[in-house]
Coordinates of C-alpha atoms and ligand atoms in Angstrom, one line a residue:
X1 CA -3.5 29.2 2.6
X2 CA -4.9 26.2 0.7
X3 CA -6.7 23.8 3.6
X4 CA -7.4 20.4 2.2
X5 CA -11.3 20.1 1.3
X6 CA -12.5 17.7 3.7
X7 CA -15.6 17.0 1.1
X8 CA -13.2 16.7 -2.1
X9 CA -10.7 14.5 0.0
X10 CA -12.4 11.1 -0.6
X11 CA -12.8 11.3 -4.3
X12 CA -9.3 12.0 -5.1
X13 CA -8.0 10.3 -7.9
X14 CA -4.6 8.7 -7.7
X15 CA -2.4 10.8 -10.0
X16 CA 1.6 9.6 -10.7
X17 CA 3.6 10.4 -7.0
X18 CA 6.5 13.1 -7.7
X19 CA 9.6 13.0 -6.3
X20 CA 11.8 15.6 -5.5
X21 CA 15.2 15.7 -3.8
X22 CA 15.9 18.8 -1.8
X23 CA 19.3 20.1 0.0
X24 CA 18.1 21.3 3.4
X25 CA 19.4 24.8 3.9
X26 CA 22.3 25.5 6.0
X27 CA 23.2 28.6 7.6
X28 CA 24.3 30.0 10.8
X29 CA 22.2 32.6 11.3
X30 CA 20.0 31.6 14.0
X31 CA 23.4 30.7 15.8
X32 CA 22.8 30.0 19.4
X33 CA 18.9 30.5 19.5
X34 CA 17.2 28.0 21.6
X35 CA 14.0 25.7 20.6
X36 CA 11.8 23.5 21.7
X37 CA 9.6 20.9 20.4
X38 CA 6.7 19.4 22.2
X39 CA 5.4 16.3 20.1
X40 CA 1.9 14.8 20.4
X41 CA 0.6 11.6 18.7
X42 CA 1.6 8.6 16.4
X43 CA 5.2 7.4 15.5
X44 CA 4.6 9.6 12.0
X45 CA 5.0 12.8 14.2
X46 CA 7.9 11.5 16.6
X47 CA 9.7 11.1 13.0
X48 CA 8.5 14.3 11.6
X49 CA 10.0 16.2 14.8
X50 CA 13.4 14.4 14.5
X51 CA 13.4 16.1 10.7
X52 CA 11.9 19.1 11.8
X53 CA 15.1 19.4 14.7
X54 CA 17.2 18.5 12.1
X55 CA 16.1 21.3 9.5
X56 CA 16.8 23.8 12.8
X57 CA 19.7 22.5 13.7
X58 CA 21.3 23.0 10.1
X59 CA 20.0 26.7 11.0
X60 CA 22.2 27.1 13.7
X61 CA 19.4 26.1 16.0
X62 CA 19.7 24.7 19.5
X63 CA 17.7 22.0 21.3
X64 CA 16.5 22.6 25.1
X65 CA 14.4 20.7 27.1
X66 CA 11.6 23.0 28.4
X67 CA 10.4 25.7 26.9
X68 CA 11.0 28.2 29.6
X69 CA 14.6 28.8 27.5
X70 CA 13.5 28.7 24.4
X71 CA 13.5 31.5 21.7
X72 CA 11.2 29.2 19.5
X73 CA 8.5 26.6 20.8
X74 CA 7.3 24.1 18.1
X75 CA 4.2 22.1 18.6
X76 CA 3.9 19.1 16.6
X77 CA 0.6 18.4 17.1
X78 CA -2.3 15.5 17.0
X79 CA -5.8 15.3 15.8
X80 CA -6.7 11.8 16.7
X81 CA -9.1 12.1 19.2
X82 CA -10.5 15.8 20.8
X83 CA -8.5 15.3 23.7
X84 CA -5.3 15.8 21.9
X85 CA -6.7 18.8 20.3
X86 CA -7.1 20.5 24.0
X87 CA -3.5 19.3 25.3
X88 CA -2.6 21.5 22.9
X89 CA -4.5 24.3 23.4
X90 CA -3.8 23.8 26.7
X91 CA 0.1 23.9 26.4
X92 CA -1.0 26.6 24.0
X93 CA -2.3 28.8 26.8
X94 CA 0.7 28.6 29.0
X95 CA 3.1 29.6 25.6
X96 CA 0.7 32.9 25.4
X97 CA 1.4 33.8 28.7
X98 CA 5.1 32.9 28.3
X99 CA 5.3 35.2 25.2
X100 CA 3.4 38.1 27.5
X101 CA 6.8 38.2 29.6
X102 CA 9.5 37.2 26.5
X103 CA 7.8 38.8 23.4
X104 CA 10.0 37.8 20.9
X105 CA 9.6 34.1 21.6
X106 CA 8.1 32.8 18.4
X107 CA 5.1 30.0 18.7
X108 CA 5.1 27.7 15.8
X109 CA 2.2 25.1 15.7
X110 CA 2.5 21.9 12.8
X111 CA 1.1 18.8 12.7
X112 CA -2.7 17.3 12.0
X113 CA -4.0 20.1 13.8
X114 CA -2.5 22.5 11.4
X115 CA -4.5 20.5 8.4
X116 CA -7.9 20.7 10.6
X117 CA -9.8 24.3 8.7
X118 CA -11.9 24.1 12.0
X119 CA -8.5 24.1 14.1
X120 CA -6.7 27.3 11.7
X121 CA -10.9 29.1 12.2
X122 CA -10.1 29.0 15.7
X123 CA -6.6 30.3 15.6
X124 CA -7.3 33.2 13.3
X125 CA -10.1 34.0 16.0
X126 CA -8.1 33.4 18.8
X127 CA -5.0 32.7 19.2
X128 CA -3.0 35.6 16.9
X129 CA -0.1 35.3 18.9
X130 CA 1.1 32.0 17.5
X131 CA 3.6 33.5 14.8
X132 CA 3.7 30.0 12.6
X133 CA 1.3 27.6 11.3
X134 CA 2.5 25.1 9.0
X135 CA 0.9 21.8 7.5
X136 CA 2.0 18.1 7.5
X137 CA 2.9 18.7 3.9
X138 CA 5.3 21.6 4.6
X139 CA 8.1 20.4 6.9
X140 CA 11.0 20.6 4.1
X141 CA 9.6 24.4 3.7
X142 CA 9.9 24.9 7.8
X143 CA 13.9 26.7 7.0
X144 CA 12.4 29.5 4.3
X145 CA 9.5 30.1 6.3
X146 CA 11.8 30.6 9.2
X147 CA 13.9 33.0 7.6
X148 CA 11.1 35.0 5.6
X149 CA 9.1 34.8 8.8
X150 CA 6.8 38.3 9.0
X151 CA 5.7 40.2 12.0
X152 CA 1.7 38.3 12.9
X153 CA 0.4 35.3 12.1
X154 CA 1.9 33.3 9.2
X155 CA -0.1 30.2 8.2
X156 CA 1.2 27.6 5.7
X157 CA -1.0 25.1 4.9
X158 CA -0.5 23.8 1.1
X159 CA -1.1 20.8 -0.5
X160 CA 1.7 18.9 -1.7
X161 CA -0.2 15.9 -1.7
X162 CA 1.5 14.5 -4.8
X163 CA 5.0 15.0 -4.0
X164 CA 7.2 12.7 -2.2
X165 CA 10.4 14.9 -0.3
X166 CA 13.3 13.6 -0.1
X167 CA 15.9 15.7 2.4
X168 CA 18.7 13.2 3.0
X169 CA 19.8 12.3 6.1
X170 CA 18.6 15.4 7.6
X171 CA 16.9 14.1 10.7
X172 CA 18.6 14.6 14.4
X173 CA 17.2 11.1 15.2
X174 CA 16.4 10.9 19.4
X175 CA 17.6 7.0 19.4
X176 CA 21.6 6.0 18.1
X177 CA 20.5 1.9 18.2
X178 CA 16.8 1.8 16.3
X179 CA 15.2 4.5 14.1
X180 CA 12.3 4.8 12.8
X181 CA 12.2 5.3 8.1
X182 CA 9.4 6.3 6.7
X183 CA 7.8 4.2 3.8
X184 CA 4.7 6.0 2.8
X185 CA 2.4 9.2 3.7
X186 CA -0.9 9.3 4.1
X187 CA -4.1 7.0 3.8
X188 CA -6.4 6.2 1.7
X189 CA -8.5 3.8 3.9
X190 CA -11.4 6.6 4.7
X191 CA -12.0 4.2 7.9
X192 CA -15.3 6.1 8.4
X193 CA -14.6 7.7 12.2
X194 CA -11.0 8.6 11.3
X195 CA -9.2 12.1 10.5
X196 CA -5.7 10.7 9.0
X197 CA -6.7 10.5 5.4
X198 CA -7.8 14.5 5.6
X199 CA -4.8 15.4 7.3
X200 CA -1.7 13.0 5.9
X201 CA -3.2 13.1 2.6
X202 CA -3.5 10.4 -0.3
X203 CA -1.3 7.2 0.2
X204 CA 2.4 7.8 -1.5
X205 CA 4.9 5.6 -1.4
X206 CA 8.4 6.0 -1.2
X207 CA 10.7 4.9 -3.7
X208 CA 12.1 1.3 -2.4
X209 CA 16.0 2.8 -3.3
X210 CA 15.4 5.4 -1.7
X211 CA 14.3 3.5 1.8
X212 CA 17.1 1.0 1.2
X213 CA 19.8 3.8 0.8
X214 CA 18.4 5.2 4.1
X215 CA 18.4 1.5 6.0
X216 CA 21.9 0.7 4.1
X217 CA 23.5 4.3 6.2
X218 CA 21.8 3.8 9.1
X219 CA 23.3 0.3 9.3
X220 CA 26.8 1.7 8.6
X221 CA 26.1 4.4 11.3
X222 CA 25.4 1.6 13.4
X223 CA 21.9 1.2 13.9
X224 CA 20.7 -2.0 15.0
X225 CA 17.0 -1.7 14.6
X226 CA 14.9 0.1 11.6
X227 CA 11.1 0.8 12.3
X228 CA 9.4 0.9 8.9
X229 CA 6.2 3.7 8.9
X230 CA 3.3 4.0 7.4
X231 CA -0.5 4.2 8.1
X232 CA -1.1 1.2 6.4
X233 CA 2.4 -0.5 5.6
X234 CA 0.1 -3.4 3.3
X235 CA -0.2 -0.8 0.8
X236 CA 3.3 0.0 0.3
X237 CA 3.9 0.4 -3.6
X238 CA 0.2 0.3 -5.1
X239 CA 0.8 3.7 -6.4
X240 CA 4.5 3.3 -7.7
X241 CA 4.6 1.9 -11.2
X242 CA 7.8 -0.8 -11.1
X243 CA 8.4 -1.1 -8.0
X244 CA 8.3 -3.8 -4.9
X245 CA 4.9 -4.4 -3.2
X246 CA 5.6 -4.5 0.8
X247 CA 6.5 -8.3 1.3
X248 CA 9.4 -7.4 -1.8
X249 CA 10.5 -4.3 0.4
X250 CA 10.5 -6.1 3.3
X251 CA 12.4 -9.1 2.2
X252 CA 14.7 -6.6 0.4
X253 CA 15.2 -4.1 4.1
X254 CA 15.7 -8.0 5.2
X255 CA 18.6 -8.7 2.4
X256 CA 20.7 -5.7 4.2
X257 CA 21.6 -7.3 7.6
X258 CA 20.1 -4.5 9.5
X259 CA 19.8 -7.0 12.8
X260 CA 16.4 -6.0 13.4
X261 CA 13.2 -5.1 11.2
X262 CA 10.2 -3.9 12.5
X263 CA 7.3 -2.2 10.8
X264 CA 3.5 -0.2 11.8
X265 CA 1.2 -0.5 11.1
X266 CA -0.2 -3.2 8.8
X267 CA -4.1 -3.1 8.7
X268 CA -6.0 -6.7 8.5
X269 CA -7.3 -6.0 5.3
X270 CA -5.1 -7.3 2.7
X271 CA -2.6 -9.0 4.6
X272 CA -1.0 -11.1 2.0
X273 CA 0.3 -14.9 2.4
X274 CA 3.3 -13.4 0.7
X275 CA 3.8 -10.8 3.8
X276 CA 3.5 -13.5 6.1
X277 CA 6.2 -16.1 4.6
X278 CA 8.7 -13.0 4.3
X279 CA 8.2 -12.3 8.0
X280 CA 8.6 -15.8 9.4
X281 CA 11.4 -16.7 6.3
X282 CA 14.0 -13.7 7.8
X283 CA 15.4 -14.1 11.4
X284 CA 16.1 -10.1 11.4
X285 CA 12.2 -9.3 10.4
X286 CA 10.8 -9.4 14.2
X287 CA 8.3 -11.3 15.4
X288 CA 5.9 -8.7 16.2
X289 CA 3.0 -7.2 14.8
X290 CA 0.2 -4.6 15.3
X291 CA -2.7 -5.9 14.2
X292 CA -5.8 -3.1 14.7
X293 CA -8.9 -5.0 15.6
X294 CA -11.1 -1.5 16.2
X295 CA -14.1 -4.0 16.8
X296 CA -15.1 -7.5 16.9
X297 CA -18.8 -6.8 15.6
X298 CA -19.3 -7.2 12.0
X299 CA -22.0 -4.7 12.2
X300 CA -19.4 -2.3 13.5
X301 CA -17.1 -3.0 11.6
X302 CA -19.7 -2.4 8.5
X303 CA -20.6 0.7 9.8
X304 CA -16.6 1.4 10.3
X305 CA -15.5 0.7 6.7
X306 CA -12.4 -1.5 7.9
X307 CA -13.2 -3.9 5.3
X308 CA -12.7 -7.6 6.9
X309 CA -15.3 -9.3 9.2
X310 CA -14.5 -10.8 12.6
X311 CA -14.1 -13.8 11.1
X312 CA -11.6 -12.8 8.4
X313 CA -9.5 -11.1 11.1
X314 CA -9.5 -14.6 13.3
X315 CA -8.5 -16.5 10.6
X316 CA -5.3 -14.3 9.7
X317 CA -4.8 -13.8 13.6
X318 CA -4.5 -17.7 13.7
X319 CA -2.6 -18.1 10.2
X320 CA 0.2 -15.6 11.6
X321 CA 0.1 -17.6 14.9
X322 CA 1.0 -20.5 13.3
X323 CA 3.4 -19.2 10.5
X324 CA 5.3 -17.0 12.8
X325 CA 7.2 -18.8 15.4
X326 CA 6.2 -17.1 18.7
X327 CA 4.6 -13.7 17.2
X328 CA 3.5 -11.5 19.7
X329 CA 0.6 -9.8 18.2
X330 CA -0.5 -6.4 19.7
X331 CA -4.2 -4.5 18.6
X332 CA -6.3 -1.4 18.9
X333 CA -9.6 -0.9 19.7
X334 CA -12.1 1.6 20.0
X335 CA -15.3 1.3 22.1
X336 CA -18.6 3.2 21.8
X337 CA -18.4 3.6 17.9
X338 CA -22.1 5.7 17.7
X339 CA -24.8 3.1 18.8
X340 CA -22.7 0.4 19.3
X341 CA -24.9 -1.8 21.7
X342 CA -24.3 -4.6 24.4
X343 CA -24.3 -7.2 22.1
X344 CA -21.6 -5.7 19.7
X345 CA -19.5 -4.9 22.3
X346 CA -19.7 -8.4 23.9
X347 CA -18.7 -9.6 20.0
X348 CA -15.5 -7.1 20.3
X349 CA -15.0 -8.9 23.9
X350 CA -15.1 -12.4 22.3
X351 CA -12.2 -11.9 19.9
X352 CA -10.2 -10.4 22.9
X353 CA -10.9 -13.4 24.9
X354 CA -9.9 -15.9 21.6
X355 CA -6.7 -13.5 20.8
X356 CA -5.3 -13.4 24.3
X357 CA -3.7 -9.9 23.1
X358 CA 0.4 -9.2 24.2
X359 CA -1.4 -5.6 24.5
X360 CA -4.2 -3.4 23.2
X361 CA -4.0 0.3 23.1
X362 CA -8.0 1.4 23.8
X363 CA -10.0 4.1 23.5
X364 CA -13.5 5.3 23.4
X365 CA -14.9 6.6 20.5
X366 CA -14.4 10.5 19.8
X367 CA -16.3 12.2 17.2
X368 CA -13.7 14.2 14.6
X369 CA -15.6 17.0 12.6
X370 CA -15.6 16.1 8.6
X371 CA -15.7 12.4 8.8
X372 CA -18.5 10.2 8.1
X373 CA -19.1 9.2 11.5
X374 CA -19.3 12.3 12.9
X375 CA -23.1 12.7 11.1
X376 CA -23.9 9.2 12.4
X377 CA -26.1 9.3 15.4
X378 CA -25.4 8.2 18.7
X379 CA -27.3 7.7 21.7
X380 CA -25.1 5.8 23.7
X381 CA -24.6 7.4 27.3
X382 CA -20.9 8.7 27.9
X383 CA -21.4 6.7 31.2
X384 CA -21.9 3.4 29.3
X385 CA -19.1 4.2 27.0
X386 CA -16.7 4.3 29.9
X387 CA -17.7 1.1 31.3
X388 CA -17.3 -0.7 28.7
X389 CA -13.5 0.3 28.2
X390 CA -13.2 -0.3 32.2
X391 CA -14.2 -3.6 31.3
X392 CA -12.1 -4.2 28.2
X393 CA -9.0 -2.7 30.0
X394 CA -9.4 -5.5 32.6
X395 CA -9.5 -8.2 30.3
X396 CA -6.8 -7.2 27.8
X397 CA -4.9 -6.1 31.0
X398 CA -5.3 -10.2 32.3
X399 CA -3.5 -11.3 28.9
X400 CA -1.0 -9.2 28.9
X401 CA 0.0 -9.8 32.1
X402 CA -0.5 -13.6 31.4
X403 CA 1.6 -13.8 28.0
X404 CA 4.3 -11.5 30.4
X405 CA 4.4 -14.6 32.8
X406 CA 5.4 -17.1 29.5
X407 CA 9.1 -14.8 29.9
X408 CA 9.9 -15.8 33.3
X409 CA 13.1 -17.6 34.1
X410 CA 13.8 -17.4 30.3
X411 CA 16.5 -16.0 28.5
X412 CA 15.6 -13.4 25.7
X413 CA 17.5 -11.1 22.9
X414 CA 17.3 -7.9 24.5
X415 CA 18.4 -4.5 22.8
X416 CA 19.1 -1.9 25.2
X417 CA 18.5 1.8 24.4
X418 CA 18.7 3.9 27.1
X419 CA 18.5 4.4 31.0
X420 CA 15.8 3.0 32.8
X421 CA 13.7 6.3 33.9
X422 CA 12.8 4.8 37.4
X423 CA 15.8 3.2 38.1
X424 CA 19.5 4.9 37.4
X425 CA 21.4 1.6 38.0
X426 CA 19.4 0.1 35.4
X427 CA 19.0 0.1 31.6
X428 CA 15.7 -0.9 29.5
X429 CA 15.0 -2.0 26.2
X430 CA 13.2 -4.6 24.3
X431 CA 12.5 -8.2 23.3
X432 CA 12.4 -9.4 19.5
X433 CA 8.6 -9.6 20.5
X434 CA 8.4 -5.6 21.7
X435 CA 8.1 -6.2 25.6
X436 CA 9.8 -3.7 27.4
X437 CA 12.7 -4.8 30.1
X438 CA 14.3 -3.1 32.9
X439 CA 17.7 -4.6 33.1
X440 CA 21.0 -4.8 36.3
X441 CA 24.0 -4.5 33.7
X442 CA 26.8 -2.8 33.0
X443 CA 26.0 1.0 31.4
X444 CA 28.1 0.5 29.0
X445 CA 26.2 -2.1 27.1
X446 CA 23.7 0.3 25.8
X447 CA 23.3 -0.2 22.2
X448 CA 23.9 -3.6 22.4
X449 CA 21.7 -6.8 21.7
X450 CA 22.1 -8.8 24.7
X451 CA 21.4 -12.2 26.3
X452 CA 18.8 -11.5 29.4
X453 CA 17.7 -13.9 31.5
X454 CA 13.8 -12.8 32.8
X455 CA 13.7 -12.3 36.6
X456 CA 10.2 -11.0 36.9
X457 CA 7.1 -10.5 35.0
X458 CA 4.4 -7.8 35.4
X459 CA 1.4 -6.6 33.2
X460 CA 3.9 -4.1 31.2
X461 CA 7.2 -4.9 31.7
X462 CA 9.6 -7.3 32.2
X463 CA 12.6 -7.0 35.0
X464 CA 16.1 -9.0 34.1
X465 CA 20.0 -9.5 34.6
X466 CA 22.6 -9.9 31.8
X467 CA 23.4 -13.8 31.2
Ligands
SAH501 N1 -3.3 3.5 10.6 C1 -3.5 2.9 11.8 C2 -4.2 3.8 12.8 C3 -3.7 5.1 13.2 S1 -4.6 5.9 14.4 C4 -4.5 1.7 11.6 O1 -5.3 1.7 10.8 O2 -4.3 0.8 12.4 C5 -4.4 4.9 15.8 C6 -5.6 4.4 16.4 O3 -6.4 5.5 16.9 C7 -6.6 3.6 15.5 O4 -6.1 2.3 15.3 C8 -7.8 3.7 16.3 O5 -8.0 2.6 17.2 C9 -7.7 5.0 17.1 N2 -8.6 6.1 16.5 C10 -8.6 6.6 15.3 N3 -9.6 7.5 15.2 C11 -10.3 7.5 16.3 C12 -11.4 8.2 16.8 N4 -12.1 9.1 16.1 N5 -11.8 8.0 18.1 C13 -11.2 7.1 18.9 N6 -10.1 6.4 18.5 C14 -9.6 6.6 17.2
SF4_502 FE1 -7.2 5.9 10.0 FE2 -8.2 3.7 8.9 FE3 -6.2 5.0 7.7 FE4 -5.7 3.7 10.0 S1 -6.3 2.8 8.0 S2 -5.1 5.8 9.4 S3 -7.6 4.0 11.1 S4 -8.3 5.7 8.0
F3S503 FE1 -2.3 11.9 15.4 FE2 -1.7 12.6 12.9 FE3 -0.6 10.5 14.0 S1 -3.8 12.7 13.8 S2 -2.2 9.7 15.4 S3 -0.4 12.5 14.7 S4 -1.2 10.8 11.8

């Protein structure tokens, strides 16, 4: 076991990114055993589970949708925020009792968690009847782990920070219209109250080939929609020596015809002019874009390390605005950062109010052990911290449901993926700008983009008929 040092993480140095190509291991014999995967968090790990049922299924695995039939349970887990971290010890609890009546169902926990030394402590203490524990930098080594599996606890936590893994087209990908392609790992950011940097490692980019191979096949496959991943997208290519920055991999993803582009999650800082005039130059590049706020006080923000200042943030919220014909802009933001007072908070309310938000994902503050804000002090009842995100909710809750009413009796590109899960007789999917419709048509349109003419408007959805 070789936990990442949480200490040592920040003054890594960037050394050259290595690639290497690996052929996933095939074989047959785990022929007819049954897994499941549970997956918790960001888009990174609803990616990383489509490889890691991939990997199983070239094992002979097979997929089941609760974990009462399975012979393997996989939990891909999230360290965002502590209530993630007891989900899963949670789910954790009812797999224990599970494996009391089934004792040769093998737990298998991966993920952030799995990079947390705090998180492994407590599972060597604890929890012995997980069989597996294997890091965010191990997924391509989940097959010979599998197979050389001993009896107990085996933990797997290495770091491969400077390696890049390439496994092919290996992923059992849960969408046939829009997938999601990774870009780059990790972060180097070191945003002062956040974990990712300790648990995805250094920033490493992709090779741009290799990405445009993967969007080129997808596209023949018949995709009609590529998600482009990473922590911070803007970065894309700063440690690659000749290669594309992002706006020269975007405009090349562009170049292929894939009918939609999207891409998460570009952070404010270092949002070039360049980026901009590829997005609002390319038709297929979508009009949407998550832009984290985290707080509108510059003292916060200080405090935070995000690099920009409310100002700097407004300005490129308005240059995008105006560049980008219609752009739907989406944010996060997180309240009771430790002491944040009345007055900063009122500052983060301010930019809300000037944004008008199409959404905001929110949360309040939670303390993750190893990070900088964890030692900062904070006085701040819980009380008052929940109050305030009441409040926020509200307001960013009034925009969203305002920008909604902007759809109403128009027609809008609509790509449906799937069948709507309240309503059978109905399929859903989503605008150029990312708002989710329920939509009367014919089933067999799925995996089509489609004229829909907007019926009725609520806070987070849309409701439409086929033109
Ligand atoms: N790379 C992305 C963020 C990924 S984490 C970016 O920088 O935008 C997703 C969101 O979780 C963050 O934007 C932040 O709002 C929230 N978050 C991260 N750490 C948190 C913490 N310790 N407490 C509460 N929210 C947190
Ligand atoms: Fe976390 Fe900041 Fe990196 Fe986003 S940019 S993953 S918030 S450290
Ligand atoms: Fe969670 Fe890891 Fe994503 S901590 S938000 S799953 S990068």
């Amino acid at each position: 076991m070789n936990l990442p040092d949480m200490k040592q993480a920040k003054s890594r140095n960037k050394e050259s990114v290595e690639f290497i190509y690996t052929n996933p291991i095939t074989t047959n014999k785990f022929s007819g055993k049954k897994y499941f995967i549970k997956t918790y968090g960001c888009q990174m790990n609803v990616h990383d589970s489509e490889e890691i049922s991939g990997l199983l299924e070239n094992l002979g695995f097979e997929e089941v949708t609760t974990e009462l039939e399975a012979d393997i349970i996989i939990l891909n887990t999230c360290a965002i925020r502590e209530n993630a971290h007891d989900k899963v010890f949670g789910f954790l609890g009812r797999c224990k009792h599970l494996k009391g009546e089934k004792p040769d169902l093998k737990i298998i926990l991966c993920g952030c968690m799995a990079q947390e030394k705090s998180v492994v402590d407590e599972i060597l203490a604890k929890h012995k009847y997980i069989d597996l524990v294997f890091g965010t930098h191990n997924i391509h080594e989940l097959p010979s782990l599998l197979m050389n599996l001993s009896n107990g606890l085996n933990i797997e936590v290495k770091s491969n920070e400077g390696n890049v893994f390439e496994i092919g087209e290996s992923f059992k990908r849960d969408s046939k219209y829009s997938a999601w392609v990774n870009i780059m790992y990790g972060c180097d950011k070191f945003c002062t109250y956040c974990i990712v940097p300790y648990t995805r490692g250094k920033e490493r980019s992709r090779k741009s080939k290799d990405i445009l191979r993967e969007v080129n096949c997808l596209k023949e496959k018949g995709y009609k929609e590529v998600t482009l991943l990473g922590q911070n997208v803007n970065a894309y290519g700063t440690d690659l020596d000749d290669d594309l920055n992002f706006a020269g991999l975007l405009e090349s993803v562009a170049k292929t015809g894939m009918m939609r582009i999207r891409f998460v999650t570009s952070h404010p800082w270092n949002f070039t002019d360049e980026m901009i005039d590829v997005i609002a130059k390319y038709d297929n590049i979508m009009p949407y874009i998550h832009l984290p706020l985290q707080s509108g006080s510059d003292r916060i923000l200080k405090l935070m390390g995000r690099r920009y200042t409310k100002e700097e943030y407004l300005t490129l919220y308005k240059k995008i605005k105006e560049r980008v014909k219609n752009a739907a802009i989406t944010t996060d933001i997180i309240v009771g950062f430790p002491n944040e007072t009345d007055e900063d908070f009122l500052d983060t309310l301010s930019v809300v109010e000037e944004c008008k938000y199409d959404g905001a994902y929110t949360f309040i503050y939670s303390p993750r052990e190893g990070t900088p804000a964890s030692l900062m002090e904070d006085s701040t009842p819980k009380e008052v911290k929940e109050e305030r995100l009441q409040k926020l909710n509200e307001i960013v809750n009034k925009y969203s449901n305002m920008n909604n009413q902007k759809y109403l009796n128009k027609t809008v590109k609509v790509l449906l993926v799937g069948t709507s899960e309240k309503d059978d007789n109905k399929l859903y999917g989503y605008t150029e700008t990312m708002k989710l419709v329920n939509v009367i048509c014919d089933k067999s349109l799925v995996g089509e983009i489609v004229d829909v003419l907007i019926t009725d408007a609520k806070s987070f959805s849309l409701d439409g008929i086929v033109e």
